Short mmCIF file of C-alpha atoms in Angstrom, two decimals:
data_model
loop_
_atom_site.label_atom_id
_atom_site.label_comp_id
_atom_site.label_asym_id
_atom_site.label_seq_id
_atom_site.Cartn_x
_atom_site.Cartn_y
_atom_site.Cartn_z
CA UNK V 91 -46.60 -10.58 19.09
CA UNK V 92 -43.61 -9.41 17.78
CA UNK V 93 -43.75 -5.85 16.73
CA UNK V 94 -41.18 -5.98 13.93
CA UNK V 95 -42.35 -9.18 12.56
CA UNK V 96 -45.92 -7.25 12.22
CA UNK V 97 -44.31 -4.41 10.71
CA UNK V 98 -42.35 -6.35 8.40
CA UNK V 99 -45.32 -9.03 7.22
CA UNK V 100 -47.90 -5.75 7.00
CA UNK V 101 -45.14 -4.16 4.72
CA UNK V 102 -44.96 -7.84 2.58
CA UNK V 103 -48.76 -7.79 2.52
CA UNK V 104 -49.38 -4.32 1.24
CA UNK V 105 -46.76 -4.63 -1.47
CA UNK V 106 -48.45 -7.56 -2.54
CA UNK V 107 -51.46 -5.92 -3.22
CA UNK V 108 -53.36 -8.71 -1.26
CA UNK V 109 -54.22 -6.59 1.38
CA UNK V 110 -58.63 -6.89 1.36
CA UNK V 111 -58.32 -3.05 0.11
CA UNK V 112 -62.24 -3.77 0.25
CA UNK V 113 -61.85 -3.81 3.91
CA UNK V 114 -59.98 -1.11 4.76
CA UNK V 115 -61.66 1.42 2.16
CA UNK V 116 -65.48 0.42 4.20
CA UNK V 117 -63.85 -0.04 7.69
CA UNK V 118 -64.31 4.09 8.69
CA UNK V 119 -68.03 3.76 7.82
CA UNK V 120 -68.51 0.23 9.46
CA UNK V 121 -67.43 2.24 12.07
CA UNK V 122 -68.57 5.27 13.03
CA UNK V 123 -66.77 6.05 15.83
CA UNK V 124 -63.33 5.74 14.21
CA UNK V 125 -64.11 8.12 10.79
CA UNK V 126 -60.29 9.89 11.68
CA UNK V 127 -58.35 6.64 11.82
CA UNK V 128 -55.79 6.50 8.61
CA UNK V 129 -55.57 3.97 5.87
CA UNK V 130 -52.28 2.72 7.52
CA UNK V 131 -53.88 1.73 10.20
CA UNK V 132 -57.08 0.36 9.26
CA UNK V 133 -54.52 -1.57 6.80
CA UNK V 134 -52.72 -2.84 10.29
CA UNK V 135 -56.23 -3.72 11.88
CA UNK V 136 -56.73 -6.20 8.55
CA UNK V 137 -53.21 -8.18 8.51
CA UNK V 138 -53.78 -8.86 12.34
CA UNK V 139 -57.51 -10.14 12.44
CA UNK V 140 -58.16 -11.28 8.68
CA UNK V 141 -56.58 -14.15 6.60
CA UNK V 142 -57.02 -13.70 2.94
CA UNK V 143 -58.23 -16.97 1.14
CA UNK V 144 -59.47 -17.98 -2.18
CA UNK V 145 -62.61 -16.63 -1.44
CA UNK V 146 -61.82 -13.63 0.23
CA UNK V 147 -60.98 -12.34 3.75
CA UNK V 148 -61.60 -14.18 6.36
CA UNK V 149 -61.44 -14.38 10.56
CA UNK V 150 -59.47 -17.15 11.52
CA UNK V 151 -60.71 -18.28 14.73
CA UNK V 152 -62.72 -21.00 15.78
CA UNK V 153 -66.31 -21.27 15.36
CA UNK V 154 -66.64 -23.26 18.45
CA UNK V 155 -65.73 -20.07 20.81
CA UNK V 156 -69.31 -18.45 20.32
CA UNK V 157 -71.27 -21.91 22.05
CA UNK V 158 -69.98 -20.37 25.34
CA UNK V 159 -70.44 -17.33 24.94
CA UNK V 160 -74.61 -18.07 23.27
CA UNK V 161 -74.75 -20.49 26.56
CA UNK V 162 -73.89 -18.00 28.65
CA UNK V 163 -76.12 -15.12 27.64
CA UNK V 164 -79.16 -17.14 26.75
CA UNK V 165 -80.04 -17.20 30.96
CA UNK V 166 -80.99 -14.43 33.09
CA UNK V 167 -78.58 -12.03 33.48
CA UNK V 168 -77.48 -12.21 37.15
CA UNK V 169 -77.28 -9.20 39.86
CA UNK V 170 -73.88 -7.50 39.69
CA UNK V 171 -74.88 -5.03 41.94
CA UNK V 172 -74.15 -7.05 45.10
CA UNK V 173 -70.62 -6.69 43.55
CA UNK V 174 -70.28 -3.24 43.45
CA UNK V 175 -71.57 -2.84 46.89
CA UNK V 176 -68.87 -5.09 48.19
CA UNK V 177 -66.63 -2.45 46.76
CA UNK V 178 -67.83 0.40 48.66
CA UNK V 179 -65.22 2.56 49.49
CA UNK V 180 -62.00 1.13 47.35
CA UNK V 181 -61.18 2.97 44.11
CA UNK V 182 -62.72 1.22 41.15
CA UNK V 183 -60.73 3.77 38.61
#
């Protein structure tokens, strides 16, 4: 992604006033974790992920992506820890 084209459409957006204010006011209580993170950047978060349409904001990805993903966790989850053993004695971190 280019940086300054970010900067430049977040500036566009925000002085639009089409920025999902909505979004950004309830992101630090959505989540928890993040309570210290400014407006600005919340404001950053919602130009990158979220599209704004007639109806509101909205994620545009494909639907589609989350069959894989249900596929894959509906099955047993399988034994990593043969994994880790295989690792013994490399750094991991």
């Amino acid at each position: 992604m280019n940086v300054q084209h970010s900067f430049f459409n977040l500036a566009k957006i925000a002085a639009s006033g089409r920025l999902g204010q909505e979004m950004v006011d309830r992101s630090p209580a959505a989540n928890p974790g993040f309570r210290n993170v400014p407006a600005l950047r919340w404001e950053e978060e919602a130009v990158r992920h979220f599209v704004e349409t007639a109806d509101g904001l909205d994620l545009p990805y494909d639907p589609a992506l989350r069959i894989g993903f249900d596929r894959a966790m509906a099955g047993p989850l399988a034994d990593a820890w043969p994994l880790f053993e295989g690792c013994a004695g490399m750094p991991l971190a």
